[in-house]
C-alpha atoms as one frame of an Amber mdcrd trajectory, in Angstrom:
protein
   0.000   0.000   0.000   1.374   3.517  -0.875   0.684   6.549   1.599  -1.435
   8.067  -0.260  -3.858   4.953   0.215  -3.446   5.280   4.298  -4.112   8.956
   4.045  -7.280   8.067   2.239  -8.328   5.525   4.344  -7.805   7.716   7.509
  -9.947  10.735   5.952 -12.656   8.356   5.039 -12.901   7.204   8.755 -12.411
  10.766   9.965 -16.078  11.213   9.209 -18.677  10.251  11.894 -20.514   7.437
   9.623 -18.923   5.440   6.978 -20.850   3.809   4.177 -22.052   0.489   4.662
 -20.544   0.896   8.774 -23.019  -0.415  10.956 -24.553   2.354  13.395 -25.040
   1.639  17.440 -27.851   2.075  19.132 -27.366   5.647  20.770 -26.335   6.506
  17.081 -29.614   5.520  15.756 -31.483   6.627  18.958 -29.878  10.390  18.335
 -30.478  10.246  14.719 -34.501   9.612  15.128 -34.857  12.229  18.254 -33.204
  14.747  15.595 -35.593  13.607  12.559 -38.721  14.164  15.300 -37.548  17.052
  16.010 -37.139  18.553  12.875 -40.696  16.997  11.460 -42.036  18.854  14.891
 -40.774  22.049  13.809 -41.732  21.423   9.907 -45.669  20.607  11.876 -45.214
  24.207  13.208 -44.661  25.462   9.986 -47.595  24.286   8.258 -49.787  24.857
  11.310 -48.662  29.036  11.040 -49.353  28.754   7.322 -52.473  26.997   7.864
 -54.225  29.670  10.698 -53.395  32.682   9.342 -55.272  34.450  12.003 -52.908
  33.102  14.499 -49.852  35.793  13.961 -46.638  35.287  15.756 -44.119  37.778
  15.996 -40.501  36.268  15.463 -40.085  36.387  19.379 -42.688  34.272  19.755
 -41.986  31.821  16.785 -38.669  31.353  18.628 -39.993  30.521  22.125 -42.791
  28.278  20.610 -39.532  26.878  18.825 -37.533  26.257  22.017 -40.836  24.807
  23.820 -40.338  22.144  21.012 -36.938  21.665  21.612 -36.781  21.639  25.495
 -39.612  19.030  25.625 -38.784  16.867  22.467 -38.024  13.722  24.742 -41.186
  14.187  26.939 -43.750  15.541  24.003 -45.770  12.636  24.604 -45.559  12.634
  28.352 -47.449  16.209  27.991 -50.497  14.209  26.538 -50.695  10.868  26.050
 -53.924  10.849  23.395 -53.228  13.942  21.975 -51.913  14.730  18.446 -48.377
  15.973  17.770 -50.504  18.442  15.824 -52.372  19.267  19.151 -49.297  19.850
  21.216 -47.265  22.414  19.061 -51.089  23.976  18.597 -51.171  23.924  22.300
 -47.544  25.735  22.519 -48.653  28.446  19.850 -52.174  29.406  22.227 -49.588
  29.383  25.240 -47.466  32.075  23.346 -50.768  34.143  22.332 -52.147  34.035
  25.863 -49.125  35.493  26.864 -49.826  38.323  24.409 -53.864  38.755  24.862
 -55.039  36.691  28.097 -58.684  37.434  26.991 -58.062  35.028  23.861 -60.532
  31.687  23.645 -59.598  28.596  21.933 -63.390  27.759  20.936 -63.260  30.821
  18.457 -60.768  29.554  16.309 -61.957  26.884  13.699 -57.962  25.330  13.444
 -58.460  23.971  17.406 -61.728  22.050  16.316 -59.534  20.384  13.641 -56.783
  19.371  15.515 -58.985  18.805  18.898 -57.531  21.392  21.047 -59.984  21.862
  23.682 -59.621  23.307  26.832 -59.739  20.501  29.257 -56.108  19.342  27.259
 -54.812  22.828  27.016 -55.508  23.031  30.717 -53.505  19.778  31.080 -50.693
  20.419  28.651 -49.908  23.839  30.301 -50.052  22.244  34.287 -47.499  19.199
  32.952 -45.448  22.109  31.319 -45.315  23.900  34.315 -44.396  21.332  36.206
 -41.584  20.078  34.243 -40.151  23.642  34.666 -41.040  23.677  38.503 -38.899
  20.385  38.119 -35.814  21.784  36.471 -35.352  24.565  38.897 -37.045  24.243
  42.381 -38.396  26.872  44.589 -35.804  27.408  47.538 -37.214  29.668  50.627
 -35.025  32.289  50.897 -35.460  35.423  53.831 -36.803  38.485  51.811 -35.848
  41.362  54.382 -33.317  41.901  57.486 -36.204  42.764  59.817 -36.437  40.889
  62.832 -40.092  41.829  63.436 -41.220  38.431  61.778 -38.554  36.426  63.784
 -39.666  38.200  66.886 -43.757  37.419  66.499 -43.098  33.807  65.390 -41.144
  33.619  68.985 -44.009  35.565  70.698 -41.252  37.831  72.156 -43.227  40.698
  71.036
């Protein structure tokens, strides 16, 4: 074998999947959470082209974006029956009731299709919050220096 042979050889195996190289499980396991992922955020796509009533501004596309992305292991763990459709839908009306709290799913014709209604909006949003109540806890922390509270919980005052 010449060098230039080796030197090929090593470039082709540089690369992080060879042709005809058998891929291991956490390959294959990363490979499909990325192709979810992706078809997730091609869903929200068509669903913004689809309700054109339902305008995000580019702030908003982006945190319905990362809502994807931060629960793209546990999307089904947010509702078990309902749609992948239903979910992202579900993200988007999170985003707008941010905006306008006065907004109501029943008026908009796309959450009859997908069927987004408010019992699972209810329960998507309280399994959100929780995973974030999860990720960082509430630690008690003393607010202000005065003793006055200290002193009535003792009953020295």
């Amino acid at each position: 074998m010449s060098e230039r042979d080796i030197d090929f050889l090593l470039d082709l195996y540089k690369q992080p999947y060879v042709k005809g190289e058998k891929r291991s499980n956490d390959t294959k396991n990363k490979i499909n959470i990325e192709s979810k992922r992706k078809n997730r955020h091609l869903i929200l796509d068509e669903l913004l082209l689809e309700a054109k009533i339902l305008v995000l501004t580019p702030n908003q596309k982006q945190l319905v974006r990362d809502l994807i992305d931060d629960f793209n292991s546990d999307f089904q763990n947010l509702h078990r029956q309902a749609s992948e459709e239903c979910i992202i839908l579900a993200f988007i009306f999170f985003v707008k009731k941010l905006e306008t709290p006065r907004i109501k799913l029943s008026n908009y014709r796309i959450t009859k299709k997908y069927k987004l209604t408010d019992q699972i909006f209810e329960n998507i949003l309280c399994r959100l919050a929780l995973k974030f109540m999860q990720r960082v806890p509430i630690v008690p922390r003393q607010t202000s220096k005065d003793a006055h509270d200290v002193l009535i919980r003792e009953g020295k005052r």
